[in-house]
Tab-separated table of C-alpha atoms in Angstrom:
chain	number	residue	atom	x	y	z
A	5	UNK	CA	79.210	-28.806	-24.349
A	6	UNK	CA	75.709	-27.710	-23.653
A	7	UNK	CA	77.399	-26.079	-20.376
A	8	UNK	CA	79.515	-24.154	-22.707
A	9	UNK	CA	76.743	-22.863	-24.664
A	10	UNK	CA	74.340	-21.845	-21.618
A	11	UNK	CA	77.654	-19.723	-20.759
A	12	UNK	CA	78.061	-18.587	-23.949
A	13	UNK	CA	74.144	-17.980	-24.148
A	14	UNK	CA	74.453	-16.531	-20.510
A	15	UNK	CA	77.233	-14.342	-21.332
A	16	UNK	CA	75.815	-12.405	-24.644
A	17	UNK	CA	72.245	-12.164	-23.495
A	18	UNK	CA	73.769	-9.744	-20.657
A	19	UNK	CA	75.705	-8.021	-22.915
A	20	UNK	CA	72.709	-7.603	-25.021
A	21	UNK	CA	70.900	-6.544	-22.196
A	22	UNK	CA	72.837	-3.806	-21.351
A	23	UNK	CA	73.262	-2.723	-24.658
A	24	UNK	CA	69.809	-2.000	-24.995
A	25	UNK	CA	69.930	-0.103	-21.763
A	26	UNK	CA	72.522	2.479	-23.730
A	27	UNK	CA	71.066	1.990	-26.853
A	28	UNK	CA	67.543	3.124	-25.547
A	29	UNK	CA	69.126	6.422	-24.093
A	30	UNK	CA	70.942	7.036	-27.407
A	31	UNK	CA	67.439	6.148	-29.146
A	32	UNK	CA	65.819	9.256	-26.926
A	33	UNK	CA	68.165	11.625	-27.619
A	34	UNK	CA	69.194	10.774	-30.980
A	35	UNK	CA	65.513	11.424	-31.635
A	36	UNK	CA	64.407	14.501	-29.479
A	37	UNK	CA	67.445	17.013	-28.465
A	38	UNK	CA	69.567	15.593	-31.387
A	39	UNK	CA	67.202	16.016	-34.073
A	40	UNK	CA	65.842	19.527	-35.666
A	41	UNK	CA	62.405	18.228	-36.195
A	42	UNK	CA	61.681	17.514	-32.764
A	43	UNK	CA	62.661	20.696	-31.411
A	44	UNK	CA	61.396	22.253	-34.045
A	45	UNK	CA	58.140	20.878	-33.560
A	46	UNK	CA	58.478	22.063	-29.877
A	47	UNK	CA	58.765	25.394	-30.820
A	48	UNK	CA	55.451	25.416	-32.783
A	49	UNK	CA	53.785	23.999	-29.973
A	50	UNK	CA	54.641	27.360	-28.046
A	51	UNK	CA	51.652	29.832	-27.815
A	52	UNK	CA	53.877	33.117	-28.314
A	53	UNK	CA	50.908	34.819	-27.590
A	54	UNK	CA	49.961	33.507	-24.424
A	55	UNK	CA	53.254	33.939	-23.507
A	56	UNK	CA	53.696	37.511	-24.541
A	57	UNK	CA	50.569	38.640	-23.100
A	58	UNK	CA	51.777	37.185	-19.308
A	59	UNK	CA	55.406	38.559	-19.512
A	60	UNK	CA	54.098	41.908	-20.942
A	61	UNK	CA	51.296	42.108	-17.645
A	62	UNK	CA	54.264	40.567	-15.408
A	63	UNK	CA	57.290	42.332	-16.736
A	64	UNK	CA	55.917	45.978	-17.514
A	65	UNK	CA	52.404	46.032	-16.809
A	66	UNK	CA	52.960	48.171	-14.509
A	67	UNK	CA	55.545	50.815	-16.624
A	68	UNK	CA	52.747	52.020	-18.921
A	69	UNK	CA	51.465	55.129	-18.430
A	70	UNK	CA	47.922	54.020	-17.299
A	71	UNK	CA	45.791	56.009	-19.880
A	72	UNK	CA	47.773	54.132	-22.511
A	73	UNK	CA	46.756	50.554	-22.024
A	74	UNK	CA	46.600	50.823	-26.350
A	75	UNK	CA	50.062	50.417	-26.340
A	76	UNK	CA	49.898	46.602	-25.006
A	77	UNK	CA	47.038	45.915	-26.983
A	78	UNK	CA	49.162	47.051	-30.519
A	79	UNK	CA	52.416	44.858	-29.017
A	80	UNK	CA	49.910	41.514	-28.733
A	81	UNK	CA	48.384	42.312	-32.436
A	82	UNK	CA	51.383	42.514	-33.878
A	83	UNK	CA	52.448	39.718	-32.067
A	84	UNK	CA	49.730	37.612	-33.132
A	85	UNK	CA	49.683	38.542	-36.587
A	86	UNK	CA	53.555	37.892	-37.166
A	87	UNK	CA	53.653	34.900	-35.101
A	88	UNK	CA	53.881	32.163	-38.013
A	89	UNK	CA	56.512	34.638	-39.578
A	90	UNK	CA	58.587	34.370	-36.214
A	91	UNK	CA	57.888	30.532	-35.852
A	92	UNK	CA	59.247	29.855	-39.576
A	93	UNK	CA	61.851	32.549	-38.705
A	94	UNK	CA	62.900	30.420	-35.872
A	95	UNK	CA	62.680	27.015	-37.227
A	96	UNK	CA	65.232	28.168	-40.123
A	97	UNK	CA	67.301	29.397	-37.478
A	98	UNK	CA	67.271	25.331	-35.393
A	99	UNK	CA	67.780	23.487	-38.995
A	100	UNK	CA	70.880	26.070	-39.624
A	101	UNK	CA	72.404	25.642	-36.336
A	102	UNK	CA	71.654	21.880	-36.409
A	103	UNK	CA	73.438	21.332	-39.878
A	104	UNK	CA	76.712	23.226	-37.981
A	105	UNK	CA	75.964	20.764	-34.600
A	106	UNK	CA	75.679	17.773	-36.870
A	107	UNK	CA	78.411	18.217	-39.404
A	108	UNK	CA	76.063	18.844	-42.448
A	109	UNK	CA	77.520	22.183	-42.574
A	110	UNK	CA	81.075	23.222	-41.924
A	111	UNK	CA	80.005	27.333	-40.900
A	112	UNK	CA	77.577	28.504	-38.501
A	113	UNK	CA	75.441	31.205	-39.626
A	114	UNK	CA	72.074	32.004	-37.987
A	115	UNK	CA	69.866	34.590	-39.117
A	116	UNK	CA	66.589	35.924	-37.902
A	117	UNK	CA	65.014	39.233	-39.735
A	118	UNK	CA	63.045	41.128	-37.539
A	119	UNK	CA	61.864	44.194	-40.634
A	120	UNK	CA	58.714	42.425	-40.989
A	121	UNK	CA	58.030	42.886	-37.104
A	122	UNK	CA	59.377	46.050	-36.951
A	123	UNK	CA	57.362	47.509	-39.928
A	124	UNK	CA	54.132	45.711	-38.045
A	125	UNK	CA	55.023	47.021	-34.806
A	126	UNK	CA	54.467	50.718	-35.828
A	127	UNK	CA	51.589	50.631	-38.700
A	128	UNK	CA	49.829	48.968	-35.405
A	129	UNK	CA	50.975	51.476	-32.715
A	130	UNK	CA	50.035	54.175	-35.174
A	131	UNK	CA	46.630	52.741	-35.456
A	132	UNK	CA	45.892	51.953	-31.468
A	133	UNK	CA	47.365	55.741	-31.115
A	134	UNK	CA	45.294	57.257	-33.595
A	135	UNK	CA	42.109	55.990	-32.457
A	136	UNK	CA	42.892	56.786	-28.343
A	137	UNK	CA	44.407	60.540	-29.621
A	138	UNK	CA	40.820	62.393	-29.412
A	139	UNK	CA	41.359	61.577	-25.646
A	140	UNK	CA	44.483	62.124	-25.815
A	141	UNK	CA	45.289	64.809	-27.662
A	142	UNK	CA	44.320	67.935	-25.093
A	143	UNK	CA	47.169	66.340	-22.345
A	144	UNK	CA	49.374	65.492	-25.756
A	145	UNK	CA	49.162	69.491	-27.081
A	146	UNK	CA	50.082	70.716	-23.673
A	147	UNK	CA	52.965	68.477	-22.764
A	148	UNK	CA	54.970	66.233	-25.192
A	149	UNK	CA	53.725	67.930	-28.474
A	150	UNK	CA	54.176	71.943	-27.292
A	151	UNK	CA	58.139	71.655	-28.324
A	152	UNK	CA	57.334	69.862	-31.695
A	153	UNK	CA	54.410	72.182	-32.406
A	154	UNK	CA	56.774	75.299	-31.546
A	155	UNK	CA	59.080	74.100	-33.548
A	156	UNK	CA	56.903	73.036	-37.030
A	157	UNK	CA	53.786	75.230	-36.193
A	158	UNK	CA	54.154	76.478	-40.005
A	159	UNK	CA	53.926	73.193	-41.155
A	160	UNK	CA	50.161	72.979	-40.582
A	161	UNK	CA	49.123	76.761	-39.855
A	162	UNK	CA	46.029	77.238	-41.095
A	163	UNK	CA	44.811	73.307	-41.826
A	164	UNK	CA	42.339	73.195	-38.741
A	165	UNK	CA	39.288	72.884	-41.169
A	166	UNK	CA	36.998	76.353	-40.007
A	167	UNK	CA	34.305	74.937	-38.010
A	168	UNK	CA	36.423	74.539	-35.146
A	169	UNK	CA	37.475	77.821	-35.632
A	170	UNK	CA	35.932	81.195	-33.722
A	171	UNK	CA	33.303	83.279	-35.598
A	172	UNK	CA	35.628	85.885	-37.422
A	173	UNK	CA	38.754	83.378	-37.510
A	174	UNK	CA	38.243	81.388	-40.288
A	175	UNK	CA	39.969	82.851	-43.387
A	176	UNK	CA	42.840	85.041	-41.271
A	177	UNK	CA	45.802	85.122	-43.020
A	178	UNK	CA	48.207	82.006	-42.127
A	179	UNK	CA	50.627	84.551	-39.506
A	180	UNK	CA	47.232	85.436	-37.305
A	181	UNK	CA	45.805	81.851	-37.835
A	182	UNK	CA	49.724	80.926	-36.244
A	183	UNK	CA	48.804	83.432	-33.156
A	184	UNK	CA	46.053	81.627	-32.479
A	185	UNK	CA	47.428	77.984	-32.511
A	186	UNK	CA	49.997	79.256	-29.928
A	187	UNK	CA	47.161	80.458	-27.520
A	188	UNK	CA	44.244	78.495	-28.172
A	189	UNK	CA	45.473	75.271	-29.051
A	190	UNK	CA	44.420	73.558	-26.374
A	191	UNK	CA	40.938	74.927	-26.694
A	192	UNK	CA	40.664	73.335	-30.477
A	193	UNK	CA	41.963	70.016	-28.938
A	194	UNK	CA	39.055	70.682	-25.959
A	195	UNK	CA	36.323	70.908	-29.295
A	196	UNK	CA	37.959	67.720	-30.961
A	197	UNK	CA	37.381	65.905	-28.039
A	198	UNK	CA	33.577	66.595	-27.647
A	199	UNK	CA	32.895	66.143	-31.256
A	200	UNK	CA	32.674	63.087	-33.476
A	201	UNK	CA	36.037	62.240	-35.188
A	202	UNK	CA	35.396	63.288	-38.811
A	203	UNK	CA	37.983	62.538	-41.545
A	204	UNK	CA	38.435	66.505	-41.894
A	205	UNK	CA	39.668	66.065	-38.026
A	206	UNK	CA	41.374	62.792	-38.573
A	207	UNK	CA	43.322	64.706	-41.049
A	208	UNK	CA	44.127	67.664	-38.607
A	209	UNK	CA	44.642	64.628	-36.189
A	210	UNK	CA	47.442	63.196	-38.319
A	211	UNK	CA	48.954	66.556	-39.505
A	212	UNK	CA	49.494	67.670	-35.983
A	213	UNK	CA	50.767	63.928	-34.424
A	214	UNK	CA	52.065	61.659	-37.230
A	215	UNK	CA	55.421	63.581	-37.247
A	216	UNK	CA	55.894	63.501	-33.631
A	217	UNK	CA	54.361	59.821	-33.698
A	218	UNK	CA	57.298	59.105	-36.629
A	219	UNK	CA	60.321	60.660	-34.541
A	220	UNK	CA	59.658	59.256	-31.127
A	221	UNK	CA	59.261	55.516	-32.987
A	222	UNK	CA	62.377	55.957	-35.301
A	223	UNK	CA	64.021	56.886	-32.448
A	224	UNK	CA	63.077	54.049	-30.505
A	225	UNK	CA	62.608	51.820	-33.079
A	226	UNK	CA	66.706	52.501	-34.065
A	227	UNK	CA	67.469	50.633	-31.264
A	228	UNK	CA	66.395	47.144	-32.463
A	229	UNK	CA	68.279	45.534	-34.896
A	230	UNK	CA	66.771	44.406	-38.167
A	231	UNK	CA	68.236	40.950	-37.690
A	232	UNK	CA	69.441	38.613	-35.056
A	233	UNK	CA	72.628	36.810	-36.315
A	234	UNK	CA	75.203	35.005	-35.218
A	235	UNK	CA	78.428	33.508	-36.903
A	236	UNK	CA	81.828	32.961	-36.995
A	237	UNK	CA	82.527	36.326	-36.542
A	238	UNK	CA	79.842	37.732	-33.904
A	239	UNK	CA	80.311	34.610	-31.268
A	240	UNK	CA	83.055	35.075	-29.108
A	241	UNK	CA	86.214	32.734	-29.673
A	242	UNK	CA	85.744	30.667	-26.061
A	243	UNK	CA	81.670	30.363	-27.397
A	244	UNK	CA	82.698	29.146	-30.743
A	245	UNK	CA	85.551	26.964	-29.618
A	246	UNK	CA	82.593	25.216	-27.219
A	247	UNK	CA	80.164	24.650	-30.120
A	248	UNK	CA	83.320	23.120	-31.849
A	249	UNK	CA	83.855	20.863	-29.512
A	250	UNK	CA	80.483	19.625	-28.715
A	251	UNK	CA	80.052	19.716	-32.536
A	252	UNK	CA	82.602	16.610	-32.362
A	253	UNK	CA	81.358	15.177	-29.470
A	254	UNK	CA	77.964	15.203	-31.107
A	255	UNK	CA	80.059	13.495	-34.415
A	256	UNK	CA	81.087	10.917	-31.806
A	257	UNK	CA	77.854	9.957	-30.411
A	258	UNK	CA	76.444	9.529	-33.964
A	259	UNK	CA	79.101	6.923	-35.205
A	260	UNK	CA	78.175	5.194	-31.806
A	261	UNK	CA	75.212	5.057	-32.065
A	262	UNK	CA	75.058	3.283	-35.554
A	263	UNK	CA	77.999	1.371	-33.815
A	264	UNK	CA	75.797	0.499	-30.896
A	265	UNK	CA	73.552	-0.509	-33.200
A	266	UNK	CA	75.385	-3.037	-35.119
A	267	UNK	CA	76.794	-4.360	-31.583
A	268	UNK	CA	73.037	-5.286	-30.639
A	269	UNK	CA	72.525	-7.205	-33.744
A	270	UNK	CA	75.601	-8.729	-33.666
A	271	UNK	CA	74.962	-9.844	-29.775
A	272	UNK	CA	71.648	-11.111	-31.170
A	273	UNK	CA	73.091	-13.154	-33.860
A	274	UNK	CA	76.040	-14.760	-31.535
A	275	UNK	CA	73.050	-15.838	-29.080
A	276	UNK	CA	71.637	-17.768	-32.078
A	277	UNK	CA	74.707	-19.347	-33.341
A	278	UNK	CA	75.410	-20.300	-30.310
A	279	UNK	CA	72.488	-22.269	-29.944
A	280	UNK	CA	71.748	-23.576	-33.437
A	281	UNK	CA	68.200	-23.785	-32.286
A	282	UNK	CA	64.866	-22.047	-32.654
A	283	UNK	CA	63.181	-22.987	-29.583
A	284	UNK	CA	66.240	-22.013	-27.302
A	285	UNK	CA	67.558	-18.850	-29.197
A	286	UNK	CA	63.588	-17.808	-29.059
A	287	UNK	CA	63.671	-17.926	-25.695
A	288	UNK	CA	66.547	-16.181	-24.466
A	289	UNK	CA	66.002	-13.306	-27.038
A	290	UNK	CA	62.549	-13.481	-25.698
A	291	UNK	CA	63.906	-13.347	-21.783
A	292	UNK	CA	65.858	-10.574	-22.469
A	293	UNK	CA	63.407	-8.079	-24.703
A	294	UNK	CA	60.854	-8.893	-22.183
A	295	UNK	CA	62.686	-8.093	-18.931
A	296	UNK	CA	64.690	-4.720	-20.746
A	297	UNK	CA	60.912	-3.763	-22.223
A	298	UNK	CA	59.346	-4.273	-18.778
A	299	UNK	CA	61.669	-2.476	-16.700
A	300	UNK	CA	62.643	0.469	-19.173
A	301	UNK	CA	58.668	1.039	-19.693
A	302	UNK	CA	57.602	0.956	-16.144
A	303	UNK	CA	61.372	3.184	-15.603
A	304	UNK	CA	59.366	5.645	-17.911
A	305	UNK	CA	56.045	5.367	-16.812
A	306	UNK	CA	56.919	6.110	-13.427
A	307	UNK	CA	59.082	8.711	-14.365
A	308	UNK	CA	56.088	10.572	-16.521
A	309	UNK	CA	53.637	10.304	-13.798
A	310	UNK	CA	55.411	10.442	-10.099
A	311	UNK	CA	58.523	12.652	-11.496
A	312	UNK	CA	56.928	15.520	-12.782
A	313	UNK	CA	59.487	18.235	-14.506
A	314	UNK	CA	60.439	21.043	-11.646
A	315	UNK	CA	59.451	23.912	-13.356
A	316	UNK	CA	59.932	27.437	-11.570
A	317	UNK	CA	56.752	28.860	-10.153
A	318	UNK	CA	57.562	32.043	-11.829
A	319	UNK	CA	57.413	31.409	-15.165
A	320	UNK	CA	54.558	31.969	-16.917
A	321	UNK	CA	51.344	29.771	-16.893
A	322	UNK	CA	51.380	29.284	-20.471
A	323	UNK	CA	55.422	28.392	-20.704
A	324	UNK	CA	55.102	26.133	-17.691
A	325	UNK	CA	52.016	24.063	-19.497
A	326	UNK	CA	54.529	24.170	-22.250
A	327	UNK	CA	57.141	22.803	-20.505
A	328	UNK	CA	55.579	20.157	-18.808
A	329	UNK	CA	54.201	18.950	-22.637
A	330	UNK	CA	58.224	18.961	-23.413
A	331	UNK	CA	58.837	16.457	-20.871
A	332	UNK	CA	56.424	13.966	-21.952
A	333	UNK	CA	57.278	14.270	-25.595
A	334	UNK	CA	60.974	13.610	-24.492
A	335	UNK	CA	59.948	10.586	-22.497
A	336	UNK	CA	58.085	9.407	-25.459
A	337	UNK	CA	60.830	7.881	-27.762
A	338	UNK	CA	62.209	5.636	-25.185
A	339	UNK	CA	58.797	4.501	-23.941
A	340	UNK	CA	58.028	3.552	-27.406
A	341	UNK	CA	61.380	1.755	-27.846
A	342	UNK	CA	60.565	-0.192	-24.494
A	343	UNK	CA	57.318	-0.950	-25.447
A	344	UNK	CA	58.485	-2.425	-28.756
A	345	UNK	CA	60.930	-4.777	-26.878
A	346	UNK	CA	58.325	-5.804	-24.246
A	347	UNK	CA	56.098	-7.351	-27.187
A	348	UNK	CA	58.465	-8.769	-29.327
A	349	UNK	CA	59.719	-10.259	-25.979
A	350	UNK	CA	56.821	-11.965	-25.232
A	351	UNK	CA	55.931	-12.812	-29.438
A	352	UNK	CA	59.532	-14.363	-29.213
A	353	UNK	CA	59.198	-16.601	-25.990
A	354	UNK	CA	55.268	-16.920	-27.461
A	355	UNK	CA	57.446	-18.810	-30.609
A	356	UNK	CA	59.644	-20.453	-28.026
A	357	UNK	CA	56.705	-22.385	-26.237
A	358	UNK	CA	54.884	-23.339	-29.175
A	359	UNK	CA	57.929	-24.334	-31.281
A	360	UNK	CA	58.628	-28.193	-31.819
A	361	UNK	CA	62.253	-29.130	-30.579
A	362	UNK	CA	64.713	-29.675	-33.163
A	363	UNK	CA	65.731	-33.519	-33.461
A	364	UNK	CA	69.159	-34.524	-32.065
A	365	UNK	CA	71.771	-34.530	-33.873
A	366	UNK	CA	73.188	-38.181	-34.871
């Protein structure tokens, strides 16, 4: 009989055992890829601005015309000042696709407004321009502004206030005052620049630029669209059919893993029937907590310290710091889990030593 039960004991412990192996892997991802908190709180550990600022230098640095460094410097303000917008922006986005992944939701619809950015984007550019235009503004009137101010000169003939005006000029009706924009312009842009910016010139300033300014952005600007979305009906078929399917594969995994669950207590219970007996069921629930605990936390501590992530070398410093804080916090679940088993391990074979037999049976 009591060979019997050392089988049976035997037996269930290693089934236990590896049970716990799977069940610690379904214990990491069911609480790290699998669940919208965790990534979400990955995403607000990203420093978009860092990151922005190193792509921008990496990616077109080197594109911008070099007496407009401004432009950068508006793109990392607005960056900076919208970034909680775009993390909450993005977090809806994870908890939306996760309730279609995990079956809380039966349609997948993402959304992402981008107005507030967009809106940001130019009050900022317009800003950075307008303080960089009395440098500007001579190289401006003679080159990307002569077709505009050909075109609209009528539309502020006869605004430039008169002190930057020649003696006898000020007060000529609006068609001589037009003569002279056309041949002296440059020359009033050539005073502007050696002159403090007053509001009267700020004015001028904006008159002459702010409708150029507008058309070149909505122009530009009309290319970004004020949302990112994706459903049903923007995904192609062979995407959606993949989310689908991993949608039920994900289904799967979750029934298992309450399954697995059960199976562990189950295994756990079976060891102490089995044995009818403190001091022995103890100490093979102890055995096998301890050895799982010990291996699967020195498996992870090894793997956190002498298996560092392989992260390109070309990715920014910022991401990569990023990264490498993503692979410990994915490690951490299971090395919690292990560590938990390694001390009730030893608590439980702790009970087993100090426990008084039970008395034979008559």
């Amino acid at each position: 009989m009591g060979i019997l039960k050392g089988l049976g004991t035997t037996i269930l412990s290693f089934l236990l055992f590896l049970s716990l192996t799977v069940f610690g892997i379904a214990f990491l991802l069911h609480g790290t890829v699998l669940n919208p908190d965790f990534i979400a709180g990955q995403v607000d550990g990203i420093d978009v601005s860092a990151v922005a600022r190193e792509i921008t230098d990496e990616q077109i640095g080197g594109q911008l015309p070099a007496d407009m460094p401004f432009l950068k410097d508006a793109i990392y303000n607005v960056i900076d000042e919208n970034e909680p917008l775009l993390k909450e922006q993005v977090n809806s986005a994870i908890y939306d696709g996760y309730d279609f992944l995990l079956g809380r939701s039966d349609r997948l619809e993402i959304v992402i407004s981008l107005e507030a950015l967009k809106a940001g984007l130019k009050d900022s550019l317009w800003e950075a321009f307008r303080a960089a235009l009395p440098r500007l503004l001579p190289d401006l009137v003679t080159g990307e502004l002569q077709p505009y101010l050909d075109e609209h000169i009528h539309e502020f003939a006869g605004q430039i206030p008169a002190e930057y005006l020649p003696a006898g000029m000020a007060g000529l009706p609006e068609a001589q005052l037009r003569l002279y924009l056309e041949q002296y312009l440059r020359d009033v842009a050539g005073q502007i620049t050696s002159r403090p910016v007053t509001p009267e010139v700020s004015g001028l300033l904006e008159v002459l630029v702010r409708p150029y300014f507008d058309s070149y952005y909505d122009e530009f600007i009309g290319q970004v669209p004020s949302e990112l979305a994706a459903d049903e009906s923007r995904i192609p078929p062979e995407v959606m059919a993949q989310l689908r399917l991993a949608r039920q594969y994900i289904g799967w995994f979750q029934s298992g893993y309450f399954v697995l669950m059960a199976l562990i207590v189950v295994l756990a219970a079976g060891i102490a029937l089995i044995n009818l007996n403190v001091k022995k069921t103890t100490r093979a629930l102890g055995s096998v907590l301890l050895i799982y605990g010990a291996l699967e936390f020195a498996g992870v501590f090894f793997a956190g310290n002498y298996l560092p992530l392989a992260v390109p070398i070309d990715l920014p410093v910022s991401l990569r710091s990023w990264l490498n804080g993503l692979y410990t916090d994915l490690l951490a679940p299971l090395q919690i889990f292990s560590l938990g088993c390694l001390v009730a391990g030893i608590a439980l074979l702790v009970v087993s030593f100090v426990s008084k037999p039970s008395a034979p049976a008559d």
